[in-house]
Coordinates of C-alpha atoms and ligand atoms in Angstrom, one line a residue:
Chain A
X1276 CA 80.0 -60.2 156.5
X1277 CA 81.9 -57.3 158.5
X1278 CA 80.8 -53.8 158.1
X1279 CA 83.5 -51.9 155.6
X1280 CA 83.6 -48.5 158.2
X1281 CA 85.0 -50.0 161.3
X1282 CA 85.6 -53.9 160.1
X1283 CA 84.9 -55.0 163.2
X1284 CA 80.9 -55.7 163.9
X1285 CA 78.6 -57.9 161.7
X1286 CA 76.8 -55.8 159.0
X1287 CA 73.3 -55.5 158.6
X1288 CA 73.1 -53.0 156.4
X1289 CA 73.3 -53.3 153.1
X1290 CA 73.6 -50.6 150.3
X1291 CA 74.0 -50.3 146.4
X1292 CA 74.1 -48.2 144.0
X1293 CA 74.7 -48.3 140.0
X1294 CA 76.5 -45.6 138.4
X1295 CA 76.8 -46.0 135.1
X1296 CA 77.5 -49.5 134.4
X1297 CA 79.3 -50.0 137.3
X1298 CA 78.2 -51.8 140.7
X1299 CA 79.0 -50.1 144.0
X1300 CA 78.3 -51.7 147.1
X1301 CA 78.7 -51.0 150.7
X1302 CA 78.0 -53.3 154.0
X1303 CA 77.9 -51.3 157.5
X1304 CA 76.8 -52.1 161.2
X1305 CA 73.8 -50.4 162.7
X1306 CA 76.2 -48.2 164.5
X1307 CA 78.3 -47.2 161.5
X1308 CA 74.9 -46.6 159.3
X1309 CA 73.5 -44.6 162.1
X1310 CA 76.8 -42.4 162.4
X1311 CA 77.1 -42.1 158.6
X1312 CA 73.3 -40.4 158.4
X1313 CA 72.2 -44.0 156.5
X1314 CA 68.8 -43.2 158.8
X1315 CA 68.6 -39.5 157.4
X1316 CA 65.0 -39.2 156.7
X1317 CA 66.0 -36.8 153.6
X1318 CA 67.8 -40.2 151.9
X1319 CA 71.4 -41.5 152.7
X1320 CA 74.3 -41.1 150.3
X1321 CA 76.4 -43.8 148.9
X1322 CA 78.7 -41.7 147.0
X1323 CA 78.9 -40.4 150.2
X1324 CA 80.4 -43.4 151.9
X1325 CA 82.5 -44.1 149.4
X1326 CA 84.3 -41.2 149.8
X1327 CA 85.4 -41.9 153.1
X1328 CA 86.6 -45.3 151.9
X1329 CA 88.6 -43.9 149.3
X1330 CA 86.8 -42.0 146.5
X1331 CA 88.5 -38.7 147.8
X1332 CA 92.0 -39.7 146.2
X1333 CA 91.1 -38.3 143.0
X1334 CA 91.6 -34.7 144.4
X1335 CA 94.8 -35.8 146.0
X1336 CA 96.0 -37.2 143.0
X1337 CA 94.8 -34.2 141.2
X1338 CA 98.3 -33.0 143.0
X1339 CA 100.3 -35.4 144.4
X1340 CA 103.4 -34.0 143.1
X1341 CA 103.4 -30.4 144.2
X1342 CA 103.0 -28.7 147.6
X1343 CA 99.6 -29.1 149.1
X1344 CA 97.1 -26.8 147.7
X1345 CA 95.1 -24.2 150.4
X1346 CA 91.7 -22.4 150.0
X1347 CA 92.8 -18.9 149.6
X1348 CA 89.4 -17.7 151.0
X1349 CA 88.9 -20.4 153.7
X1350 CA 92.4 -22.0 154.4
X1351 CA 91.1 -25.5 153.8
X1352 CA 93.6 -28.2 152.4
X1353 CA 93.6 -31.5 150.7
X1354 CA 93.9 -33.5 153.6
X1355 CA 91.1 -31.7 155.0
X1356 CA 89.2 -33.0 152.0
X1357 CA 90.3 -36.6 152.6
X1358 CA 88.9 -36.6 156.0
X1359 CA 85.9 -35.4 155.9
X1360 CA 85.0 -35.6 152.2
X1361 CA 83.4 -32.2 152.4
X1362 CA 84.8 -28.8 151.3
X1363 CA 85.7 -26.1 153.1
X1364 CA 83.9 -22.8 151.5
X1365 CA 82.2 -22.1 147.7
X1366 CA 85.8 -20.6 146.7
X1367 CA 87.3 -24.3 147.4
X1368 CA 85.6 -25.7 143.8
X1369 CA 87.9 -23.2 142.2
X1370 CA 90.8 -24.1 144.7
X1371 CA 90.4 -28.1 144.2
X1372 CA 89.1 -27.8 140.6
X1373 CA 91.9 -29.9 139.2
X1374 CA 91.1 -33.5 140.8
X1375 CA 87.3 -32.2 140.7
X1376 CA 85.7 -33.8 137.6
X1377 CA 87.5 -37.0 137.6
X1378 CA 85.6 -37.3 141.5
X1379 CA 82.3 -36.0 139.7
X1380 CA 82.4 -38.3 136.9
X1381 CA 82.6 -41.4 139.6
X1382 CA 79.2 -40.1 141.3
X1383 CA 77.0 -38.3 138.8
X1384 CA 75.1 -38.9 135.6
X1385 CA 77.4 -36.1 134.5
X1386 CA 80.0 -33.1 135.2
X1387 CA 78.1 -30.4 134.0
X1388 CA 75.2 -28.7 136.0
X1389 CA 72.1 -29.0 133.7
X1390 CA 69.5 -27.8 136.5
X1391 CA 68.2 -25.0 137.8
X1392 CA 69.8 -21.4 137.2
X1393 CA 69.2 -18.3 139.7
X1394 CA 66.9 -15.9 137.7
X1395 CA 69.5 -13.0 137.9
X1396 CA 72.4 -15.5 136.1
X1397 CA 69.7 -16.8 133.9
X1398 CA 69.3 -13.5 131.4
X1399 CA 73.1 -13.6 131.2
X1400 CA 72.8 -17.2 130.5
X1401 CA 70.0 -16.9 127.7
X1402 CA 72.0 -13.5 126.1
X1403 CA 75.3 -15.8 125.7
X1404 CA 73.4 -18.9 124.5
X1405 CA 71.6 -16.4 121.8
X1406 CA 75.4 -15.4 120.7
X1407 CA 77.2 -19.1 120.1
X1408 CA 73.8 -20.0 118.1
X1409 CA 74.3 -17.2 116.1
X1410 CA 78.0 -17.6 115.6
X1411 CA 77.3 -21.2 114.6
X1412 CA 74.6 -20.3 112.4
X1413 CA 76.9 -17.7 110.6
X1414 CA 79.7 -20.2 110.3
X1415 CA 77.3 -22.4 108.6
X1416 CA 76.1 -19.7 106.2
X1417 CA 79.9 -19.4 105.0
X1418 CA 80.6 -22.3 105.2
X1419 CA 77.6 -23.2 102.8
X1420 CA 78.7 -19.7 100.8
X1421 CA 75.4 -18.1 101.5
X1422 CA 76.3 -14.7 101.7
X1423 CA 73.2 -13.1 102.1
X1424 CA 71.9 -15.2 105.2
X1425 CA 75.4 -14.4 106.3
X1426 CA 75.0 -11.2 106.0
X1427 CA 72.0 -11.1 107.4
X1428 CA 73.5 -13.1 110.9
X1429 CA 76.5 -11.1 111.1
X1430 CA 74.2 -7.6 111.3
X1431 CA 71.9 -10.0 114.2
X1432 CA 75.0 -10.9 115.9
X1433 CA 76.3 -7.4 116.0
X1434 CA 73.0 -6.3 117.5
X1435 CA 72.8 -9.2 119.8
X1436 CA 76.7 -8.4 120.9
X1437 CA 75.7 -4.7 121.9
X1438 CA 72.7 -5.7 124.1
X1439 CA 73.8 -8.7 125.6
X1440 CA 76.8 -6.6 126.7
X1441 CA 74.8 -4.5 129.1
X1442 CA 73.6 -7.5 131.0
X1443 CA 76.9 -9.6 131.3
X1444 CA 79.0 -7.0 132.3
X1445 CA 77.4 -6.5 135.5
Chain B
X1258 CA 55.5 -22.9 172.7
X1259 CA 57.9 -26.0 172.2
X1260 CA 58.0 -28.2 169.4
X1261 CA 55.3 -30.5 171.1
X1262 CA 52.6 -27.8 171.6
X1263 CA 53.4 -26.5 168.1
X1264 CA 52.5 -29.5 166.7
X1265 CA 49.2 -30.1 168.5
X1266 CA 48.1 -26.9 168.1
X1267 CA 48.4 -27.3 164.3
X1268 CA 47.5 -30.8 164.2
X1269 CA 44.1 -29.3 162.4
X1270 CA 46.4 -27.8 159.3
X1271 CA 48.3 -31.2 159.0
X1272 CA 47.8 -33.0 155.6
X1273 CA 46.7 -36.6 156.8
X1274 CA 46.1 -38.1 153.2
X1275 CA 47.2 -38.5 149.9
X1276 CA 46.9 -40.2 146.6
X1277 CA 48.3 -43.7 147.0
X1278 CA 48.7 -43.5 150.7
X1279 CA 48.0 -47.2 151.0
X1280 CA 51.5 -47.7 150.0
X1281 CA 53.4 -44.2 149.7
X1282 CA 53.9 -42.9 153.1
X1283 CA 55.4 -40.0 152.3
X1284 CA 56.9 -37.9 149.2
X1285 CA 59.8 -35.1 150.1
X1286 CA 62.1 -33.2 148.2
X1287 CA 64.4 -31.5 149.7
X1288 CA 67.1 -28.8 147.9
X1289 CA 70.9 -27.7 149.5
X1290 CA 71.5 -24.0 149.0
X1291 CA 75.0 -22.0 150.3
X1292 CA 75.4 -18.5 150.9
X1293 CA 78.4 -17.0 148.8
X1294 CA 80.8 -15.5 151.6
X1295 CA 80.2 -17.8 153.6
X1296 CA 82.5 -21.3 154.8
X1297 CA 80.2 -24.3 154.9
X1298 CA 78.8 -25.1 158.5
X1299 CA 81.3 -27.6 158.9
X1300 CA 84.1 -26.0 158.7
X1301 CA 83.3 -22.7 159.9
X1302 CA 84.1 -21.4 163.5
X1303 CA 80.7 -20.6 165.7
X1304 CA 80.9 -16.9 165.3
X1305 CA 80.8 -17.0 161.5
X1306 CA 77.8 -19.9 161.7
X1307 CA 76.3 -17.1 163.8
X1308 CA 76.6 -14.5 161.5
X1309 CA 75.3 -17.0 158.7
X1310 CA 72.3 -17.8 160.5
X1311 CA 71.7 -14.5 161.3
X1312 CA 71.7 -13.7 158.1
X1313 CA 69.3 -16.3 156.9
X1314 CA 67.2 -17.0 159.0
X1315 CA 64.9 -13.3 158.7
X1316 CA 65.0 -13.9 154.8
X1317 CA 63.3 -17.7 155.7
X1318 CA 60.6 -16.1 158.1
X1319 CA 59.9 -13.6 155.9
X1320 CA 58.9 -16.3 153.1
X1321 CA 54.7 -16.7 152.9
X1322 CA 54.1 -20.0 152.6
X1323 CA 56.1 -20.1 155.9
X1324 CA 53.7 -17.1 157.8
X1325 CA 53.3 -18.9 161.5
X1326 CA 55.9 -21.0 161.2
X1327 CA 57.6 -22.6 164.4
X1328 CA 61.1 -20.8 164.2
X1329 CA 64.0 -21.7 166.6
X1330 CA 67.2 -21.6 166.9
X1331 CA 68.6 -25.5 167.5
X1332 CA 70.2 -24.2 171.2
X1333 CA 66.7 -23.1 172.2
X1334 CA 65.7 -26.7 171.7
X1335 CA 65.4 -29.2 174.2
X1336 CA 66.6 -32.8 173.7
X1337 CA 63.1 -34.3 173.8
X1338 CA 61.8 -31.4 171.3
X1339 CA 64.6 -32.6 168.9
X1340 CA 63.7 -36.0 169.2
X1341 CA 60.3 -35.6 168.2
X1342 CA 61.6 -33.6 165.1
X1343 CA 64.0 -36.6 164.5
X1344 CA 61.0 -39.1 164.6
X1345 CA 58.4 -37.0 162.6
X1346 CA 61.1 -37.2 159.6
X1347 CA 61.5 -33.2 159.9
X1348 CA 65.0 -33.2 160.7
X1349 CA 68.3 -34.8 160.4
X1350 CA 69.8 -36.9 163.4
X1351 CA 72.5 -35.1 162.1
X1352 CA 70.9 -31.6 162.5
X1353 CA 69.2 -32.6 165.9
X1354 CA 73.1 -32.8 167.1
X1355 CA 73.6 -29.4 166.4
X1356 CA 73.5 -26.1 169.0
X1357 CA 75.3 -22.7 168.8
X1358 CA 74.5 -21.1 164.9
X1359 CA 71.8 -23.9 163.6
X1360 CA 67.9 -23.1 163.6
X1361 CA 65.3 -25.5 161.8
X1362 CA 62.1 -23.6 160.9
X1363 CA 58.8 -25.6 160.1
X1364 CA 55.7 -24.3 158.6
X1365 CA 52.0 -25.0 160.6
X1366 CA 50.9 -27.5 158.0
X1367 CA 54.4 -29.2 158.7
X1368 CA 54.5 -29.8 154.5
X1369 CA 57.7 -27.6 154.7
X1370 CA 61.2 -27.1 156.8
X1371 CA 64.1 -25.5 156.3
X1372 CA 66.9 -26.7 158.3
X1373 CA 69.7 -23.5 158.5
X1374 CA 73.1 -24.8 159.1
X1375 CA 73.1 -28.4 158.8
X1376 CA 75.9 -29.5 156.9
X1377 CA 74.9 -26.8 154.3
X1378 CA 74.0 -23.5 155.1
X1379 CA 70.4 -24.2 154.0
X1380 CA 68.9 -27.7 153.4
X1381 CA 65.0 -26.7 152.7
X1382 CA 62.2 -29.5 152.1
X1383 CA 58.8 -29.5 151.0
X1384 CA 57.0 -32.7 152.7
X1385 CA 54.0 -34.6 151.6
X1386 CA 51.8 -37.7 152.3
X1387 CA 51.3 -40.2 149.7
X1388 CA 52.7 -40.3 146.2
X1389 CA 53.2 -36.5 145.4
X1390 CA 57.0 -35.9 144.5
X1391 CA 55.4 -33.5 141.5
X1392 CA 53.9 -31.2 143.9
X1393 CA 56.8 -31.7 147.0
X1394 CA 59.1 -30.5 143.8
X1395 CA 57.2 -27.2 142.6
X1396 CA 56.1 -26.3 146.3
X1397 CA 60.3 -26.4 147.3
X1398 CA 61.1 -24.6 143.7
X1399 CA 58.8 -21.8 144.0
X1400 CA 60.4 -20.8 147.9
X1401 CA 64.1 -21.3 146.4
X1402 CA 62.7 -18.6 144.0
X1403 CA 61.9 -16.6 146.5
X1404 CA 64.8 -16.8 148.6
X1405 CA 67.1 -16.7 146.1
X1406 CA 65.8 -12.8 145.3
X1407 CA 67.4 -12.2 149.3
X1408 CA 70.4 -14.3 149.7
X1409 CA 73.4 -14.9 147.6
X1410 CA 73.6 -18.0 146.6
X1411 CA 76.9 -20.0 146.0
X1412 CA 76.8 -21.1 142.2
X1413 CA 78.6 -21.4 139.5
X1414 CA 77.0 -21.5 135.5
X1415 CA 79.0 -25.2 134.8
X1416 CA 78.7 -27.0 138.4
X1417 CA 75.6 -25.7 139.2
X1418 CA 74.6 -25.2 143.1
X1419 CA 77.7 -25.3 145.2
X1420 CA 77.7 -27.7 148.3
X1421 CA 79.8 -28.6 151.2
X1422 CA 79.7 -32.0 149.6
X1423 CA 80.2 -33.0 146.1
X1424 CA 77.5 -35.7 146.0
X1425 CA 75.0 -33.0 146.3
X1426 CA 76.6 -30.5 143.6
X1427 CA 74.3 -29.0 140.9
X1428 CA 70.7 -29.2 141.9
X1429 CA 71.5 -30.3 145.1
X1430 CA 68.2 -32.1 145.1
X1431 CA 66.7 -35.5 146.9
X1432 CA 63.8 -36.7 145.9
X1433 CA 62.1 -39.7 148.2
X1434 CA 59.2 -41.2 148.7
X1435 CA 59.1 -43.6 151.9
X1436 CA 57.0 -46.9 150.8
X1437 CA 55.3 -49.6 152.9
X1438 CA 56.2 -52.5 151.4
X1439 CA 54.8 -55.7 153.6
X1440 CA 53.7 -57.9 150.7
X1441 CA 57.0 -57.6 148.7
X1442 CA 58.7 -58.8 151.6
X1443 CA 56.4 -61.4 152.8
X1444 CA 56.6 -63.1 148.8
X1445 CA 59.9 -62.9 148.9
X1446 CA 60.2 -60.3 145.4
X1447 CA 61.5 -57.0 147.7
X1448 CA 64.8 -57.7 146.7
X1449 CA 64.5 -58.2 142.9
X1450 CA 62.8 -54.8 142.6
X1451 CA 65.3 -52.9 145.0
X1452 CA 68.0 -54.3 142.2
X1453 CA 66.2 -53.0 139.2
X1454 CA 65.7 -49.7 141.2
X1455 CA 69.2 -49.3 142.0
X1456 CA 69.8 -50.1 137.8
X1457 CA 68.0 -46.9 137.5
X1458 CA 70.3 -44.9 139.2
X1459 CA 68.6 -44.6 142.6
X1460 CA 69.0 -46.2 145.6
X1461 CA 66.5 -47.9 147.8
X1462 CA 67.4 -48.4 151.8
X1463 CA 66.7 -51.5 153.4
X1464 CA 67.3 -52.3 157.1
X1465 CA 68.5 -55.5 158.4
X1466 CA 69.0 -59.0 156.7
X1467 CA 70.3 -59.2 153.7
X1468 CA 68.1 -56.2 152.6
X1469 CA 65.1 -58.3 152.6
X1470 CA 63.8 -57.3 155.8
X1471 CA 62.8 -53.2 156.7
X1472 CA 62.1 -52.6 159.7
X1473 CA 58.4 -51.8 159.6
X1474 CA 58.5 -53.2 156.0
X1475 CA 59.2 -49.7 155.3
X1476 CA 61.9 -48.9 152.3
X1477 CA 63.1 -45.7 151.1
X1478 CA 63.8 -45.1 147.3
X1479 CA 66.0 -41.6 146.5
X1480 CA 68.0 -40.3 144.1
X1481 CA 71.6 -40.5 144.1
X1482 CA 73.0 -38.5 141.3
X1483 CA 72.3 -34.6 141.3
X1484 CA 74.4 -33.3 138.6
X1485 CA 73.8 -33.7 134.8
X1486 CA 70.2 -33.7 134.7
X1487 CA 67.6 -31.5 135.3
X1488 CA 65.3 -31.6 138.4
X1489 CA 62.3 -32.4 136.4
X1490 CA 64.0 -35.0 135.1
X1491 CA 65.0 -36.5 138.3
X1492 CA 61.7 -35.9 139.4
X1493 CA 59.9 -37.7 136.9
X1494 CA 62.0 -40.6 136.7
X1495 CA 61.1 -41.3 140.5
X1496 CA 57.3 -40.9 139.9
X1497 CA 57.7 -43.6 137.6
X1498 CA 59.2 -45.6 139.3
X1499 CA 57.3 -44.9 142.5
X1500 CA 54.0 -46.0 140.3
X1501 CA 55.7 -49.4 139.0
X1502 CA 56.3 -50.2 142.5
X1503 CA 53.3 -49.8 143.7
X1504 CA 52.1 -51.9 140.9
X1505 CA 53.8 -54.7 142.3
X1506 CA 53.1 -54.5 145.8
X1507 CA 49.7 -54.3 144.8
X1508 CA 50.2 -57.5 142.4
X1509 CA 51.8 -59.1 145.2
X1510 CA 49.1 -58.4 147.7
X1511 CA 46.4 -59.7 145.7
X1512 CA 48.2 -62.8 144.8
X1513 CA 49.5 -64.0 148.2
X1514 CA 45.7 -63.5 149.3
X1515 CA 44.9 -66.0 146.3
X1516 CA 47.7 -68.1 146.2
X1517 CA 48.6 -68.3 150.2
X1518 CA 45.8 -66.6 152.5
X1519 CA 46.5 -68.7 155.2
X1520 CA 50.2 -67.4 155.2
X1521 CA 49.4 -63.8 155.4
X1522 CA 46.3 -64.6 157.9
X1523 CA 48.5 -66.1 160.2
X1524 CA 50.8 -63.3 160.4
X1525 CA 48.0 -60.6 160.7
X1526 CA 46.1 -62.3 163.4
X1527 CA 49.6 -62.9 165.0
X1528 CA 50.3 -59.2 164.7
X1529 CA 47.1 -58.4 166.4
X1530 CA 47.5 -60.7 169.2
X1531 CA 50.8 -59.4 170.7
X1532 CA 49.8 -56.0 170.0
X1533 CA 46.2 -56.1 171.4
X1534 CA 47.5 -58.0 174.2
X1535 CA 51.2 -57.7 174.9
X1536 CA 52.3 -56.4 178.5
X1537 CA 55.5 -54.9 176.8
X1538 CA 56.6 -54.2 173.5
X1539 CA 59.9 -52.6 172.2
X1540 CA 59.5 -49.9 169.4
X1541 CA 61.4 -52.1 167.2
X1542 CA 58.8 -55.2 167.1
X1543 CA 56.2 -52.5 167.9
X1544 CA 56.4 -51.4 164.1
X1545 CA 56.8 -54.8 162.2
X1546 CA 53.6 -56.1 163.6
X1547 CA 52.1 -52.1 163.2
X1548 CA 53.4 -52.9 159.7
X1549 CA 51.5 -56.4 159.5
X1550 CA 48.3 -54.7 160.9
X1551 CA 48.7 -51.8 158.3
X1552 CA 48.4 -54.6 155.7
X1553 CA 45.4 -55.8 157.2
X1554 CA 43.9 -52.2 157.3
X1555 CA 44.6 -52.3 153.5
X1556 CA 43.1 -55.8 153.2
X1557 CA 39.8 -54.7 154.6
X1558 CA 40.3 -57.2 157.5
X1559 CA 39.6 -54.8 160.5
X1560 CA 36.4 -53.2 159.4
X1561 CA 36.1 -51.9 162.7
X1562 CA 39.2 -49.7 162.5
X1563 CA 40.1 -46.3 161.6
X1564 CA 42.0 -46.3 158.5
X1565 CA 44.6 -43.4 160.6
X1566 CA 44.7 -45.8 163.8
X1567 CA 47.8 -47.5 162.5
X1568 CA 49.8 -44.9 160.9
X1569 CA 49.2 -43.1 164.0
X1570 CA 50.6 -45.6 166.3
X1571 CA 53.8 -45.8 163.6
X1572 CA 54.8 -42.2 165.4
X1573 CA 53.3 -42.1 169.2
X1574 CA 55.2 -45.3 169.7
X1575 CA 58.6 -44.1 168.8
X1576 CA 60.5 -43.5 172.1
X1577 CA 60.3 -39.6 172.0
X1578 CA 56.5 -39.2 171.3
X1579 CA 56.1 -41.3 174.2
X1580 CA 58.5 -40.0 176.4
X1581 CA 56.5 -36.6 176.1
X1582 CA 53.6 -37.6 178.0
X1583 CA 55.2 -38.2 181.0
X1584 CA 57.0 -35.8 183.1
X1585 CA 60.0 -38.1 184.6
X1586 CA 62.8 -39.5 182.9
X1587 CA 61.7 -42.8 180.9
X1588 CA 64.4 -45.5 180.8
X1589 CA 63.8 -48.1 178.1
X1590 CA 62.2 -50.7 180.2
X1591 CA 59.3 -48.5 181.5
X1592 CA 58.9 -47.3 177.6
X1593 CA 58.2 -51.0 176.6
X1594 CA 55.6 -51.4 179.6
X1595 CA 53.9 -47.8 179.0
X1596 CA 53.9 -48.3 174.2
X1597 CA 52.1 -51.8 175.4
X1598 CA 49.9 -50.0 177.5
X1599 CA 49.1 -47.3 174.8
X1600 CA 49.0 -49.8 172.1
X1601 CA 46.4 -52.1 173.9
X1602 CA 44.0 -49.4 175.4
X1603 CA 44.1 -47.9 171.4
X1604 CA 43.5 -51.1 170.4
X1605 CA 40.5 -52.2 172.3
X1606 CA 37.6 -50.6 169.8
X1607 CA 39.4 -52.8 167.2
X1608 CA 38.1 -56.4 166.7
X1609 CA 39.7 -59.0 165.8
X1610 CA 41.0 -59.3 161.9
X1611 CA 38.1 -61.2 159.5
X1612 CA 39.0 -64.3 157.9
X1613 CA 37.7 -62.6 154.7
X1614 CA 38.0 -59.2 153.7
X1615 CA 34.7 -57.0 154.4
X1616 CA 34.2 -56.6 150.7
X1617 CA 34.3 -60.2 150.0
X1618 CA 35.6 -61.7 146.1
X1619 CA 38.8 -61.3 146.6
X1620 CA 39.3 -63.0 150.1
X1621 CA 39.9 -66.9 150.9
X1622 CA 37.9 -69.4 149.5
X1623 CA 36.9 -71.1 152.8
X1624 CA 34.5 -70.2 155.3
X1625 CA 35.3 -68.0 157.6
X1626 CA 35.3 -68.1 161.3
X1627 CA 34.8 -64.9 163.8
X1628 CA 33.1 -61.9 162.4
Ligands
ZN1979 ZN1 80.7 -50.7 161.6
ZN1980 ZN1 87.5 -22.7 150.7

């Protein structure tokens, strides 16, 4: 079997991944593992690989029709991307945001960060999650014709509304 | 002080041992972090890496857990001092090629280091021996805490953590644990459980052969996926796994001692023989037959050894850790002669392997020879 990376030495390194339901598998040399970080004591990524065989055209395809996009803030490009499967800056997310999620969906369990959150964005996080449960709980209220709870909600909402606007428009 | 003197000056503060050691080397988790303002490492030009590590570095000092930490920037580093960062699992081959605008910083105990520009602008890990990914997790949380109260970090509320690569988005977290795996691999099962591993969404590395061989019998399971979940969740899902694989090295040990003794015997005393009495010994074959003696060690067939002796001799006999106690240049020939060396004269308080483990009951069910 020849390694996928340079196709020319016999591989010896084998690697798979599941994603999903679906099967991805990559075969390198010793030299091509070793290049691509396989021996990274921190853990080697296949989604990683995979993007230099190919993965990356869902960002070019994102635009394929149009002129190529730049990074206003770091002048990075899509071809850029292809090469190196790495981004330019923080800004470039926003930049590249159109191919983004169809790449994402082919290497995580999802798009949408459920982790950690910086403790200074969290209390503007909470304050806006307090609001749509309210909303939703109002809407239910009318919805069921329960006037007082929805009275109730809306005069909670308000409130919320006023203090939650101090946090989030720092 | 370089890296070398560092290290044996705080050899005292090192963690040795941990629960499950027998089997889990190692647990790590490490977490990528980015500056906002800032283009990744990769594609900025030196005098903005510079300013980034400038900036970042101070703010890592300044964290407690890292008070006496070894702090340098990667151009202050000599190529040997790299090397033996590269072979104690602290840093990246990756980040050991770096110069101008990197810095690694490594805490006395050596159970945490921060590598500043490696491909992101901070790639921090909390290290520990045995199976402890709970603890590697909370220790790496609580300094994110506290550096994120000094530096901007790059996120956004729906993608999470930004990174230079989008295999790391969101938590931007790897959990691994490194596992010694001999019996697995000697019963021929090593490969069934990488392939329910990798149905879990995690990804085990094997090294040469169809991935039934490691070289040391050593395999490393991570995570792949970091956006989606939560990093308890990730975290947890690991430890499970790390336990039911342990479970069935340990099944596999015990049966292969029942079923085929003579087997494993004949590739432990095998393993003893060249090592105790080999003239010259590549670092390659060095650690499969360290990896056969470790088994041993486990088996309670070399009651006469130190229960470190063998994990020990995993690092000093990796070229760099060698190469350190000699002043001039090494080539790879003269390393073979002077590990052999090592390896013998460490080897000579160690007596021959038991037929029958020192405990007796489980052991072969003939009588044994030397004692
Ligand atoms: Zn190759
Ligand atoms: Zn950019």
């Amino acid at each position: 079997m020849l390694c996928n990376l340079c196709k020319e030495n016999e591989a010896t390194v084998h690697l798979t991944q599941i994603v999903g339901d679906k099967m991805q598998k990559v075969d390198l040399c010793e030299a091509c593992s070793k290049e691509k970080g396989v021996s990274d004591p921190t853990g080697f990524s296949l989604a990683d690989l995979l993007l230099g065989l190919g993965a990356s055209q869902e960002i070019e395809k994102a635009a394929a029709d149009g002129v190529e996009l730049k990074c206003p803030a770091c002048g990075f490009t899509q071809s850029d991307f292809k090469k190196s499967g790495r981004f330019g800056c923080p800004e470039c997310y926003q930049t590249f945001s159109d191919g983004l999620e169809a790449l994402l969906k082919t290497m995580h369990k999802g798009t949408k960060h459920a982790g950690k959150v910086p403790a200074a964005l969290r209390v503007v996080r909470e304050a806006k999650d307090k609001l749509k449960t309210l909303q939703k709980k109002l809407d239910k209220a009318i919805a069921e014709e329960d006037y007082e709870a929805a009275a109730q909600l809306r005069d909670e909402l308000k409130h919320a509304k006023e203090k939650g606007g101090q946090v989030s428009t720092s | 002080m370089n890296v070398s003197e560092f290290l044996q000056a705080n050899a005292g503060a090192a963690q040795l041992h941990g629960p499950q050691d027998r089997i889990v080397l190692s647990s790590r988790v490490r977490l990528a972090r980015n500056v906002r303002g800032f283009a990744f490492p990769g594609w900025a030009k030196k005098p903005e890496r510079v300013k980034a590590l400038e900036a970042i570095r101070p703010a890592v000092e300044k964290l407690a857990p890292l008070a006496g930490a070894f702090s340098s920037a990667m151009d202050d580093l000599t190529a040997l001092d790299k090397q033996i960062l590269v072979e104690r699992h602290l840093i990246s081959r990756e980040h050991a090629a770096k110069s101008t605008g990197s810095g690694v910083v490594l805490n006395r105990a050596q159970t945490l280091c921060v590598m500043i520009n490696e491909e992101d602008h901070l790639r921090m890990q909390s290290l520990l021996p045995g199976l402890q990914v709970r603890d590697a997790w909370q220790a790496i949380d609580k300094i994110d805490g506290d550096l994120e109260k000094q530096l901007d970090y790059a996120f956004a509320p729906d993608l999470g953590y930004l990174t230079a690569c989008p295999t790391n988005l969101g938590t931007g977290i790897r959990v691994s644990a490194m596992l010694h795996l001999p019996a697995l691999v000697l019963a021929e099962q090593v490969n069934q459980i990488i392939q329910a591993v990798n149905k879990l969404g995690l990804a085990v590395r094997g090294l040469y052969g169809e991935g039934t061989e490691a070289l040391g019998n050593v395999f490393q399971v991570s995570n792949q996926m970091t956006l989606g979940e939560t990093e308890a969740d990730i975290v947890e899902r690991i430890n499970k796994v790390l336990n039911q694989i342990i479970e069935h090295e340990d099944n596999a040990r015990a049966s292969l001692m029942e079923k085929k003794p003579k087997m494993v015997l004949n590739h432990i005393g095998r393993a003893y023989g060249i090592l105790a009495n080999a003239h010259s010994i590549s670092s390659k074959e060095a650690m499969n037959l360290l990896s056969l003696m470790k088994l041993g060690v486990d088996l309670d067939l070399f009651p006469s050894a130190e229960r470190s002796l063998v994990d020990e001799l995993f690092v000093l006999t990796q070229p760099a850790h060698l190469q350190r106690q000699f002043t001039e240049k090494l080539g790879a020939e003269e390393r073979d002669l002077l590990r052999a060396d090592m390896v013998r004269d460490r080897l000579r308080q160690v007596a021959r392997p038991v037929t029958k483990p020192a405990e007796g009951g489980k052991g072969p069910a003939e009588n044994g020879g030397a004692k």
